[in-house]
């Protein structure tokens, strides 16, 4: 009989005693489910910074954490090239637990028990697709991500979605513009529109603008010199060209 494969595990919890308990439990069940702890973090942002290099098979995530909670972290981890299986640890009541059951994302109720942890890890090791389903993530975090990930000089930067004034595609890159500058993203404009369509409006085939940043519009000219409309954004000096196809949607929003 082949020995079970060693699972690479990431522990994420803002409480050091909770992480220590998980370490002890993993040691206790090592003969049943061999594991290697490849990373530990005290919050979601710290975990995201470690995740790519850690290459974990499984991430044990606390739900309530400062800066970035477990559900938001799960959204980001699901976008990795090789996403880990997600196991939430939670003290939520039975209504929230029922939601996790329906989402098909595994969970452990604190205080975590050894036999329950072993069962969850076995399930994770047998799961064909480690990433939580889109439906599960939609259930857990219906508002989508609160931050966007940008890599700069080897560092991972997290850009609050609330700070973004517009997204603009240029060739194969998409940039998020905030009052603090521009940040290159890995997401496509279509992906951003699908996730944040309630908050951003497409004004051109290569641009989405934050609805709350729209201050008005003015007459202008497009790249060919043809008359067109521009949209004006609070905090942005340059006007943004609106395509003829998208102008009715912009006009409707402004007239509101």
mmCIF file with all atom_site columns, C-alpha atoms in Angstrom, residues 55 63 85 132 174 182 188 215 243 255:
data_model
loop_
_atom_site.group_PDB
_atom_site.id
_atom_site.type_symbol
_atom_site.label_atom_id
_atom_site.label_alt_id
_atom_site.label_comp_id
_atom_site.label_asym_id
_atom_site.label_entity_id
_atom_site.label_seq_id
_atom_site.pdbx_PDB_ins_code
_atom_site.Cartn_x
_atom_site.Cartn_y
_atom_site.Cartn_z
_atom_site.occupancy
_atom_site.B_iso_or_equiv
_atom_site.pdbx_formal_charge
_atom_site.auth_seq_id
_atom_site.auth_comp_id
_atom_site.auth_asym_id
_atom_site.auth_atom_id
_atom_site.pdbx_PDB_model_num
ATOM 1  C CA . UNK A 1 55  ? 2.802   26.625 -3.191  1.00 0.00 ? 55  UNK A CA 1
ATOM 2  C CA . UNK A 1 63  ? -12.778 33.758 8.803   1.00 0.00 ? 63  UNK A CA 1
ATOM 3  C CA . UNK A 1 85  ? -7.815  23.789 -1.381  1.00 0.00 ? 85  UNK A CA 1
ATOM 4  C CA . UNK A 1 132 ? -13.333 26.711 -4.644  1.00 0.00 ? 132 UNK A CA 1
ATOM 5  C CA . UNK A 1 174 ? -4.689  46.424 -17.695 1.00 0.00 ? 174 UNK A CA 1
ATOM 6  C CA . UNK A 1 182 ? -1.360  53.485 -11.824 1.00 0.00 ? 182 UNK A CA 1
ATOM 7  C CA . UNK A 1 188 ? -8.496  41.213 -17.979 1.00 0.00 ? 188 UNK A CA 1
ATOM 8  C CA . UNK A 1 215 ? -18.569 64.137 -12.239 1.00 0.00 ? 215 UNK A CA 1
ATOM 9  C CA . UNK A 1 243 ? -17.499 55.457 -27.472 1.00 0.00 ? 243 UNK A CA 1
ATOM 10 C CA . UNK A 1 255 ? -29.182 61.818 -15.864 1.00 0.00 ? 255 UNK A CA 1
#
